[in-house]
Coordinates of C-alpha atoms in Angstrom, one line a residue:
M46 CA 8.9 -27.0 -16.3
N47 CA 6.5 -27.3 -13.3
S48 CA 5.3 -30.7 -14.4
I49 CA 8.8 -32.0 -14.7
T50 CA 9.6 -30.6 -11.3
N51 CA 6.6 -32.3 -9.8
R52 CA 7.6 -35.7 -11.3
T53 CA 11.1 -35.2 -10.0
K54 CA 9.9 -34.5 -6.5
N55 CA 7.7 -37.6 -6.5
C56 CA 10.6 -39.7 -7.8
F57 CA 12.8 -38.2 -5.2
M58 CA 10.4 -39.0 -2.4
K59 CA 10.2 -42.6 -3.6
C60 CA 14.0 -42.9 -3.5
F61 CA 14.1 -41.1 -0.2
M62 CA 11.5 -43.3 1.5
T63 CA 12.5 -46.7 0.0
D64 CA 15.7 -48.8 0.3
C65 CA 17.9 -48.2 -2.7
A66 CA 19.9 -51.4 -2.2
P67 CA 19.2 -54.4 -4.5
M68 CA 17.0 -57.0 -2.9
K69 CA 17.7 -60.8 -3.0
T70 CA 14.0 -61.6 -3.5
R71 CA 13.0 -61.5 -7.1
R72 CA 10.3 -58.9 -7.7
S73 CA 8.5 -57.6 -10.7
P74 CA 9.9 -54.5 -12.4
A75 CA 6.9 -52.5 -11.3
S76 CA 7.4 -53.3 -7.7
N77 CA 11.2 -53.0 -7.5
P78 CA 12.5 -50.0 -5.6
A79 CA 14.7 -47.6 -7.5
S80 CA 18.3 -48.6 -8.1
P81 CA 21.1 -46.6 -6.5
R82 CA 22.0 -45.3 -10.0
T83 CA 18.4 -44.2 -10.5
C84 CA 18.3 -42.5 -7.1
A85 CA 21.5 -40.6 -7.9
A86 CA 20.2 -39.5 -11.2
V87 CA 16.9 -38.4 -9.7
L88 CA 18.7 -36.6 -6.9
C89 CA 20.9 -34.7 -9.4
A90 CA 17.9 -33.7 -11.4
F91 CA 16.0 -32.8 -8.3
F92 CA 18.9 -30.5 -7.0
V93 CA 19.1 -28.8 -10.4
S94 CA 15.4 -28.2 -10.5
A95 CA 15.2 -27.0 -6.9
C96 CA 15.4 -23.4 -8.0
A97 CA 12.2 -23.9 -9.9
W98 CA 10.1 -24.6 -6.9
G99 CA 8.4 -21.2 -7.2
P100 CA 5.5 -20.5 -9.5
G101 CA 7.9 -18.9 -12.0
G102 CA 8.6 -15.2 -12.3
A103 CA 7.2 -14.6 -15.8
P104 CA 4.8 -11.7 -15.8
P105 CA 1.2 -12.6 -16.6
A106 CA 0.0 -12.2 -20.2
M107 CA -1.5 -8.8 -20.7
P108 CA -3.7 -7.6 -23.6
E109 CA -1.9 -5.7 -26.3
P110 CA -4.5 -3.3 -27.6
A111 CA -4.2 -1.9 -31.1
H112 CA -4.3 1.7 -29.7
Y113 CA -4.5 3.2 -26.2
G114 CA -7.7 5.1 -26.3
T115 CA -11.3 4.2 -27.3
E116 CA -10.5 5.5 -30.8
A117 CA -7.5 5.1 -33.1
Q118 CA -4.8 7.7 -32.5
P119 CA -4.6 10.3 -35.3
V120 CA -1.3 10.8 -37.1
Q121 CA -1.2 14.4 -35.8
T122 CA -3.1 17.0 -33.9
V123 CA -5.0 19.8 -35.5
A124 CA -2.8 22.8 -36.3
A125 CA -2.8 25.3 -33.5
Q126 CA -0.8 28.5 -33.8
G127 CA 0.6 27.1 -37.0
L128 CA 1.9 23.9 -35.5
A129 CA 0.4 20.4 -35.6
Q130 CA 2.1 17.9 -33.3
Q131 CA 2.9 14.6 -35.0
F132 CA 2.5 11.3 -33.1
V133 CA 5.3 9.0 -34.2
T134 CA 3.9 5.6 -33.4
G135 CA 6.5 2.9 -32.6
A136 CA 9.3 5.4 -31.9
Q137 CA 11.6 5.0 -28.9
P138 CA 11.1 7.3 -25.9
V139 CA 13.4 10.4 -25.7
P140 CA 15.6 10.2 -22.6
Q141 CA 16.2 13.9 -22.1
W142 CA 13.0 15.1 -23.7
W143 CA 13.0 18.5 -21.9
T144 CA 15.8 19.7 -24.2
L145 CA 13.2 19.7 -27.0
Y146 CA 11.6 22.9 -25.6
G147 CA 14.6 24.8 -26.8
S148 CA 15.2 26.6 -23.5
P149 CA 18.7 26.5 -22.0
E150 CA 17.2 28.0 -18.8
L151 CA 14.9 25.0 -18.5
D152 CA 17.7 22.5 -19.2
A153 CA 19.7 24.1 -16.4
L154 CA 16.9 23.8 -14.0
V155 CA 16.5 20.1 -14.7
D156 CA 20.2 19.5 -14.4
E157 CA 20.3 21.4 -11.1
G158 CA 17.4 19.4 -9.7
L159 CA 18.8 16.1 -10.6
A160 CA 22.1 17.0 -9.0
N161 CA 20.8 18.6 -5.8
S162 CA 17.4 17.1 -4.9
P163 CA 17.4 15.7 -1.4
N164 CA 14.6 13.2 -2.3
L165 CA 16.6 11.8 -5.1
A166 CA 19.8 11.6 -3.0
S167 CA 17.8 9.7 -0.3
A168 CA 16.5 7.2 -2.9
D169 CA 20.1 6.8 -4.2
H170 CA 21.5 6.1 -0.8
S171 CA 18.7 3.6 -0.1
L172 CA 19.5 1.8 -3.3
Q173 CA 23.2 1.7 -2.4
A174 CA 22.3 0.3 1.1
A175 CA 20.2 -2.4 -0.5
R176 CA 23.1 -3.3 -2.8
E177 CA 25.5 -3.6 0.1
Q178 CA 23.0 -5.8 2.0
L179 CA 22.8 -8.0 -1.0
R180 CA 26.6 -8.3 -1.3
G181 CA 26.7 -9.2 2.4
Q182 CA 24.1 -11.9 2.1
L183 CA 25.7 -13.4 -1.0
G184 CA 29.0 -13.6 0.7
S185 CA 27.8 -15.0 3.9
S186 CA 25.5 -17.6 2.3
M187 CA 27.6 -18.8 -0.6
L188 CA 31.0 -18.9 1.0
P189 CA 32.2 -20.7 4.2
T190 CA 32.3 -18.7 7.4
V191 CA 35.6 -18.6 9.2
D192 CA 35.8 -17.5 12.9
A193 CA 38.6 -17.3 15.4
L194 CA 37.8 -18.3 19.0
G195 CA 40.0 -17.5 22.0
V196 CA 39.4 -18.7 25.6
A197 CA 41.2 -17.8 28.8
Q198 CA 39.5 -19.0 31.9
R199 CA 40.3 -19.6 35.6
G200 CA 38.0 -21.8 37.7
R201 CA 37.6 -23.5 41.0
A202 CA 36.5 -27.1 41.5
P203 CA 35.6 -29.1 44.6
G204 CA 38.7 -30.6 46.2
I205 CA 39.5 -34.2 47.2
P206 CA 40.0 -34.3 51.0
Q207 CA 41.3 -37.8 50.9
L208 CA 44.3 -36.6 48.8
G209 CA 44.8 -33.5 50.8
F210 CA 43.2 -31.1 48.4
D211 CA 40.4 -29.0 50.0
K212 CA 40.3 -26.7 46.9
L213 CA 41.3 -27.2 43.3
Y214 CA 42.1 -24.2 41.0
Y215 CA 42.7 -24.6 37.4
D216 CA 43.4 -22.5 34.2
V217 CA 42.1 -23.2 30.7
F218 CA 43.5 -21.6 27.6
A219 CA 42.5 -22.3 24.0
G220 CA 42.7 -20.8 20.6
L221 CA 40.7 -22.2 17.7
V222 CA 39.8 -21.4 14.1
Q223 CA 36.4 -22.7 13.1
V224 CA 35.1 -23.1 9.6
R225 CA 31.4 -23.7 8.8
Y226 CA 29.6 -24.2 5.6
S227 CA 26.0 -25.1 4.8
F228 CA 25.3 -27.0 1.6
D229 CA 22.5 -25.4 -0.4
I230 CA 21.3 -28.7 -1.8
F231 CA 17.6 -27.8 -2.1
G232 CA 18.1 -24.2 -3.2
A233 CA 16.7 -22.4 -0.2
T234 CA 19.8 -20.1 0.0
R235 CA 19.9 -19.5 -3.7
L236 CA 16.3 -18.7 -3.9
N237 CA 16.5 -16.3 -1.0
N238 CA 19.5 -14.6 -2.7
A239 CA 17.5 -14.4 -5.9
A240 CA 14.5 -12.8 -4.1
L241 CA 16.8 -10.2 -2.5
A242 CA 18.4 -9.5 -5.9
A243 CA 15.0 -9.0 -7.5
R244 CA 14.2 -6.6 -4.6
V245 CA 17.3 -4.6 -5.4
N246 CA 16.3 -4.6 -9.1
M247 CA 13.0 -3.2 -8.0
Q248 CA 14.7 -0.4 -6.2
V249 CA 16.8 0.3 -9.3
F250 CA 13.6 0.8 -11.3
Q251 CA 12.0 2.8 -8.5
Y252 CA 15.0 5.1 -8.4
E253 CA 14.8 5.6 -12.2
A254 CA 11.1 6.3 -11.9
A255 CA 11.8 8.8 -9.1
R256 CA 14.5 10.4 -11.2
R257 CA 12.2 10.8 -14.2
A258 CA 9.3 12.0 -12.1
L259 CA 11.6 14.7 -10.6
A260 CA 12.5 15.9 -14.1
A261 CA 8.9 16.0 -15.1
N262 CA 7.8 17.8 -11.9
I263 CA 10.6 20.4 -12.5
V264 CA 9.4 21.0 -16.1
A265 CA 5.7 21.1 -15.0
S266 CA 6.4 23.6 -12.2
A267 CA 8.5 25.8 -14.5
L268 CA 5.9 25.8 -17.2
G269 CA 3.1 26.4 -14.8
A270 CA 4.9 29.4 -13.3
A271 CA 5.7 30.8 -16.8
T272 CA 2.0 30.4 -17.8
L273 CA 0.7 32.1 -14.7
H274 CA 3.2 34.9 -15.1
A275 CA 1.8 35.5 -18.6
Q276 CA -1.8 35.3 -17.3
I277 CA -1.0 37.8 -14.6
D278 CA 0.5 40.3 -17.1
T279 CA -2.6 40.0 -19.3
T280 CA -5.0 40.2 -16.3
E281 CA -3.2 43.3 -14.9
R282 CA -3.7 45.0 -18.3
L283 CA -7.4 44.0 -18.2
V284 CA -7.8 45.4 -14.7
A285 CA -6.2 48.7 -15.8
L286 CA -8.6 48.9 -18.8
A287 CA -11.6 48.1 -16.7
N288 CA -10.6 50.8 -14.1
A289 CA -10.2 53.3 -16.9
Q290 CA -13.5 52.3 -18.3
A291 CA -15.2 52.7 -14.9
D292 CA -13.5 56.1 -14.4
D293 CA -14.7 57.3 -17.8
L294 CA -18.3 56.2 -17.1
Q295 CA -18.1 57.9 -13.8
K296 CA -17.4 61.2 -15.6
R297 CA -20.0 60.6 -18.2
Y298 CA -22.5 59.7 -15.4
T299 CA -21.8 63.0 -13.7
L300 CA -22.6 64.7 -17.0
G301 CA -25.8 62.6 -17.3
A302 CA -24.6 60.9 -20.5
V303 CA -25.0 57.3 -19.1
S304 CA -27.3 55.6 -16.6
H305 CA -26.3 54.6 -13.1
T306 CA -26.7 51.0 -14.1
D307 CA -24.1 51.3 -16.8
L308 CA -21.7 52.8 -14.2
L309 CA -22.4 50.0 -11.7
N310 CA -21.8 47.4 -14.4
A311 CA -18.4 48.9 -15.2
Q312 CA -17.4 49.1 -11.6
Q313 CA -18.5 45.5 -11.0
S314 CA -16.5 44.3 -14.0
A315 CA -13.3 46.1 -12.8
A316 CA -13.7 44.8 -9.2
S317 CA -14.3 41.2 -10.5
L318 CA -11.1 41.3 -12.6
A319 CA -9.1 42.7 -9.7
A320 CA -10.4 39.9 -7.5
S321 CA -8.9 37.3 -9.8
L322 CA -5.4 38.7 -9.5
P323 CA -4.6 37.5 -5.9
G324 CA -5.6 33.9 -6.8
L325 CA -3.3 33.9 -9.8
R326 CA -0.5 35.4 -7.8
Q327 CA -0.9 32.8 -5.1
Q328 CA -0.8 30.0 -7.7
R329 CA 2.3 31.4 -9.2
A330 CA 3.9 31.8 -5.8
A331 CA 3.1 28.2 -4.9
Q332 CA 4.5 27.0 -8.2
R333 CA 7.7 28.9 -7.7
H334 CA 8.1 27.7 -4.1
A335 CA 7.5 24.1 -5.2
L336 CA 10.1 24.5 -8.0
A337 CA 12.7 25.9 -5.6
V338 CA 12.3 22.8 -3.3
L339 CA 12.5 20.5 -6.2
L340 CA 15.8 22.1 -7.1
G341 CA 17.1 21.7 -3.5
R342 CA 16.7 25.4 -2.7
T343 CA 14.8 27.2 -0.1
P344 CA 11.6 28.9 -1.3
D345 CA 13.1 32.4 -1.0
A346 CA 15.7 31.4 -3.6
A347 CA 13.2 30.4 -6.3
P348 CA 14.5 31.0 -9.9
P349 CA 12.9 33.6 -12.1
D350 CA 10.0 32.7 -14.3
L351 CA 10.7 31.4 -17.8
D352 CA 9.4 33.4 -20.8
L353 CA 6.4 31.5 -22.1
A354 CA 6.8 32.9 -25.6
G355 CA 10.4 31.7 -25.7
L356 CA 9.5 28.1 -25.2
T357 CA 9.3 25.8 -28.3
L358 CA 6.5 23.2 -28.6
P359 CA 8.1 19.8 -29.6
A360 CA 6.8 19.1 -33.1
Q361 CA 7.1 15.3 -32.8
V362 CA 6.2 13.1 -29.8
P363 CA 6.9 9.4 -29.6
V364 CA 4.1 6.9 -29.0
V365 CA 5.5 3.6 -27.8
V366 CA 3.4 0.7 -28.8
P367 CA 1.6 -1.0 -25.9
S368 CA 3.8 -4.2 -26.0
D369 CA 7.0 -2.1 -25.8
L370 CA 5.6 0.1 -23.0
L371 CA 6.1 -2.8 -20.6
K372 CA 9.8 -2.5 -21.3
T373 CA 10.1 1.3 -21.1
R374 CA 8.1 2.2 -18.0
P375 CA 10.2 2.0 -14.8
D376 CA 7.0 1.5 -12.7
I377 CA 6.0 -1.6 -14.8
Q378 CA 9.6 -3.0 -14.6
A379 CA 9.6 -2.5 -10.8
A380 CA 6.3 -4.4 -10.5
G381 CA 7.9 -7.2 -12.6
A382 CA 10.9 -7.3 -10.3
A383 CA 8.6 -7.6 -7.3
L384 CA 6.8 -10.5 -9.0
I385 CA 10.1 -12.3 -9.6
A386 CA 11.0 -11.7 -5.9
A387 CA 7.7 -13.1 -4.7
S388 CA 8.1 -16.2 -6.9
A389 CA 11.6 -16.8 -5.5
E390 CA 10.3 -16.4 -2.0
V391 CA 7.7 -19.2 -2.7
G392 CA 10.5 -21.5 -3.8
A393 CA 12.6 -20.6 -0.8
A394 CA 9.7 -21.3 1.6
T395 CA 9.2 -24.7 -0.1
A396 CA 12.9 -25.6 0.1
Q397 CA 12.9 -24.8 3.9
M398 CA 10.8 -27.9 4.4
F399 CA 13.6 -30.2 3.2
P400 CA 16.8 -31.3 4.9
S401 CA 19.8 -29.0 5.4
I402 CA 23.4 -30.2 5.7
T403 CA 26.1 -28.3 7.5
L404 CA 29.8 -29.2 7.6
S405 CA 32.0 -27.7 10.4
A406 CA 35.7 -28.0 11.3
G407 CA 38.0 -26.5 13.8
L408 CA 41.8 -26.4 14.4
G409 CA 43.7 -24.8 17.3
Q410 CA 45.8 -25.2 20.4
G411 CA 44.7 -25.5 24.1
G412 CA 45.5 -26.7 27.5
F413 CA 45.7 -26.0 31.2
S414 CA 49.1 -24.4 31.1
W415 CA 51.2 -22.5 28.6
P416 CA 53.8 -25.2 28.1
V417 CA 51.1 -27.6 27.1
I418 CA 49.5 -25.0 24.8
T419 CA 52.7 -24.4 22.9
S420 CA 53.5 -28.0 22.5
G421 CA 52.1 -30.7 20.3
A422 CA 50.2 -32.1 23.2
G423 CA 47.9 -29.0 23.1
A424 CA 46.7 -29.6 19.5
L425 CA 43.0 -29.4 19.1
W426 CA 40.9 -30.3 16.1
M427 CA 37.3 -31.1 15.3
I428 CA 35.3 -32.0 12.2
G429 CA 31.7 -32.9 11.9
A430 CA 28.6 -32.8 9.8
S431 CA 24.9 -32.2 10.8
L432 CA 21.7 -33.1 8.9
T433 CA 18.5 -31.3 9.9
Q434 CA 15.1 -32.4 8.6
P435 CA 12.2 -30.3 9.9
L436 CA 9.5 -32.6 11.3
F437 CA 7.1 -30.5 13.3
H438 CA 7.2 -26.7 13.7
G439 CA 3.6 -26.2 14.6
G440 CA 2.5 -25.7 11.0
A441 CA 4.8 -22.7 10.7
L442 CA 6.6 -23.9 7.5
L443 CA 3.4 -24.7 5.7
A444 CA 1.9 -21.4 6.8
Q445 CA 5.0 -19.5 5.6
R446 CA 4.7 -21.2 2.2
R447 CA 1.0 -20.4 2.0
A448 CA 1.8 -16.8 2.9
A449 CA 4.4 -16.6 0.2
L450 CA 1.9 -17.9 -2.3
Q451 CA -0.6 -15.3 -1.3
S452 CA 2.2 -12.6 -1.6
Y453 CA 2.9 -13.9 -5.1
D454 CA -0.7 -13.7 -6.1
A455 CA -0.8 -10.1 -4.7
A456 CA 2.3 -9.2 -6.7
N457 CA 0.8 -10.7 -9.8
A458 CA -2.4 -8.6 -9.4
S459 CA -0.3 -5.5 -8.6
Y460 CA 1.6 -6.1 -11.9
K461 CA -1.6 -6.2 -13.9
Q462 CA -2.9 -3.1 -12.2
T463 CA 0.3 -1.2 -12.9
V464 CA 0.2 -2.1 -16.6
L465 CA -3.5 -1.1 -16.9
A466 CA -2.8 2.2 -15.1
A467 CA 0.1 2.8 -17.5
F468 CA -2.1 2.2 -20.5
Q469 CA -4.7 4.6 -19.0
D470 CA -2.0 7.2 -18.3
V471 CA -0.8 7.2 -21.9
A472 CA -4.4 7.2 -23.3
D473 CA -5.3 10.2 -21.1
R474 CA -2.1 12.1 -22.2
L475 CA -2.8 11.4 -25.9
A476 CA -6.4 12.5 -25.7
A477 CA -5.3 15.6 -23.7
L478 CA -2.9 16.7 -26.4
E479 CA -5.5 16.4 -29.1
H480 CA -8.0 18.3 -27.1
D481 CA -5.4 20.9 -26.1
A482 CA -4.7 21.5 -29.8
Q483 CA -8.3 21.9 -30.6
A484 CA -8.9 24.4 -27.7
L485 CA -5.8 26.4 -28.5
D486 CA -6.8 26.5 -32.1
A487 CA -10.2 28.0 -31.2
A488 CA -8.7 30.4 -28.6
S489 CA -6.0 31.5 -31.1
T490 CA -8.6 32.2 -33.8
S491 CA -10.7 34.1 -31.3
A492 CA -7.7 36.1 -30.1
Q493 CA -6.6 36.9 -33.7
T494 CA -10.2 38.0 -34.6
A495 CA -10.4 40.2 -31.5
Q496 CA -7.0 41.7 -32.2
G497 CA -8.2 42.6 -35.7
V498 CA -11.3 44.2 -34.3
Y499 CA -9.2 46.2 -31.8
E500 CA -6.8 47.4 -34.5
E501 CA -9.7 48.4 -36.8
T502 CA -11.5 50.2 -34.1
N503 CA -8.3 52.0 -33.1
A504 CA -7.8 53.1 -36.7
R505 CA -11.4 54.4 -36.9
Y506 CA -10.8 56.3 -33.6
R507 CA -7.8 58.1 -35.2
L508 CA -10.2 59.2 -38.0
G509 CA -12.7 60.4 -35.4
A510 CA -15.3 57.9 -36.4
V511 CA -15.7 56.3 -32.9
P512 CA -15.1 57.5 -29.3
Y513 CA -12.1 56.3 -27.3
Y514 CA -14.2 54.1 -25.0
A515 CA -15.0 51.9 -28.0
V516 CA -11.2 51.4 -28.5
R517 CA -10.9 50.4 -24.8
Q518 CA -13.8 48.0 -25.1
S519 CA -12.3 46.3 -28.1
E520 CA -9.0 46.0 -26.4
Q521 CA -10.7 44.4 -23.4
Q522 CA -12.2 41.8 -25.7
W523 CA -8.9 41.1 -27.3
R524 CA -7.1 40.8 -23.9
N525 CA -9.8 38.4 -22.7
A526 CA -9.3 36.2 -25.7
R527 CA -5.6 36.5 -25.3
L528 CA -5.9 35.3 -21.7
D529 CA -7.6 32.0 -22.9
E530 CA -4.9 31.6 -25.6
V531 CA -2.1 31.9 -23.0
R532 CA -3.8 29.4 -20.7
Y533 CA -4.3 26.8 -23.4
R534 CA -0.8 27.2 -24.7
G535 CA 0.6 26.6 -21.3
T536 CA -1.7 23.5 -20.9
R537 CA -0.5 22.2 -24.2
L538 CA 3.2 22.5 -23.2
S539 CA 2.5 20.9 -19.9
D540 CA 0.5 18.0 -21.3
T541 CA 3.3 17.4 -23.9
A542 CA 5.8 17.0 -21.0
A543 CA 3.4 14.6 -19.3
L544 CA 3.2 12.4 -22.4
F545 CA 7.0 12.3 -22.7
Q546 CA 7.1 11.2 -19.1
A547 CA 4.4 8.6 -19.6
M548 CA 6.4 7.0 -22.4
G549 CA 9.3 6.0 -20.1
Q550 CA 12.7 5.7 -21.5
P551 CA 14.7 3.2 -23.6
P552 CA 16.0 0.2 -21.6
T553 CA 19.7 1.2 -21.5
G554 CA 22.3 1.2 -18.8
A555 CA 20.8 0.2 -15.5
D556 CA 17.4 -0.5 -17.0
A557 CA 18.9 -2.9 -19.6
S558 CA 21.0 -4.8 -17.1
A559 CA 18.1 -5.2 -14.7
A560 CA 15.7 -6.0 -17.4
N561 CA 17.9 -8.7 -18.9
A562 CA 18.3 -10.2 -15.4
Q563 CA 14.6 -10.3 -14.8
P564 CA 13.6 -13.5 -16.6
H565 CA 16.4 -15.4 -14.8
A566 CA 16.3 -13.9 -11.4
V567 CA 14.4 -16.9 -9.9
N568 CA 17.3 -19.2 -10.7
G569 CA 19.7 -19.6 -7.8
D570 CA 22.8 -19.1 -9.9
S571 CA 21.5 -15.9 -11.3
A572 CA 21.3 -14.1 -8.0
A573 CA 24.6 -12.4 -8.6
T574 CA 23.7 -11.5 -12.2
A575 CA 20.6 -9.7 -11.0
T576 CA 22.7 -7.4 -8.9
T577 CA 24.8 -5.9 -11.6
P578 CA 22.8 -2.8 -12.7
A579 CA 25.0 0.2 -13.5
R580 CA 25.5 3.2 -11.1
D581 CA 27.7 1.0 -8.8

């Protein structure tokens, strides 16, 4: 297409710079200037191809790896707590993935945040403002402008002493309707409209990305607070056990049954566990405060913590293939829209260097007195056309085109980086889920073993075979193992949410409309098409 456009431009310049009229002198076919019919045909082709003066808005070719990480993705994770998550390769993303956790309370939190978040509302209003600006530009640039002009003026002119007039006063009244229209022959207006339409599409995708990020942040904060709540409960029990152990050793030390070193070790262990509680409580408070703000509440109105044990781990997670990820991630689609806009801006900057034609007309009434104004003698009209060809602007037009080309190259590189970052994001999330399952499996096995030791020791204590402090020590070991199990379970739930977020969402609704408009947004006639995403 670019080669065709270049040939058309060269032929147009030949027609533009040479006389199209037939010459009387016989010349060879190679030296004859283009005929009027040829000029007309070339001009038509040139006008049609004017919208292709940009470098083309197609995204650059990106590698399509067979799998995201350095190793092939397994079909499922290891079984942890009796559940192995399955990776469904090639499946479509889940739009409302948070419902898979089986918690109505979590669903209600996400719905509340999507409805009340000030950040999301601000993004929505910014998007609506951009749409209105686009509508205004389309109307003003594609349709004629009509203005009404009224003049009422009184003036004084030098008199004519020879005729006995030392002063001369006069009145002027006029009313006029003016119509003005600029012909977009070389596509500058259409390309500017297409660029703005692509920018609006970019904001649509950015809004969708912000909406999905808000939902993911709400889920992450709720899961984090629930995990910390469970950790605090377990740690408080550990602190109570450690204090009881220290008190018991204090009594035994008084009786001379244990050494002072044993007593100090017990007291140090109890103090160390107690010192970890304020940090956990601070983290939980920060998570709750952040969650409240995400929901549009003040921090003092933070919702209660979810029950970590009541949350269901999604058994299946979709893994979109790399080639389809380009269509499901709003951040990649936004980068693609920015690339289309930059391409159209290059074409618009090129078209600015060619002539512009404007037609204007006016009709009204005027005169120096009301009788004249209201009679046929006061009729006013005007019609005219203007042709403007930029000749010398101090290099500004060429500099603007070079700047537009640099901006296009920057958008092209930004698109590549966005795609690579998306691949990395998915690869990290997939690896995290596999490692989370392995860690949780080991922690769960450790906790189950420690619980068995505790139950067996407690049974022996009831038979009088072991002292009670042995029961307390075995419970401490179990609670410590349980603390790791709680932490890894919370991490697994959170990383699952992050993977759902990394997959994006199916291109439906606003995404589908904008995505379908992307390949054609550079075309001048497609400017209006690119402004039709849903949510209007």
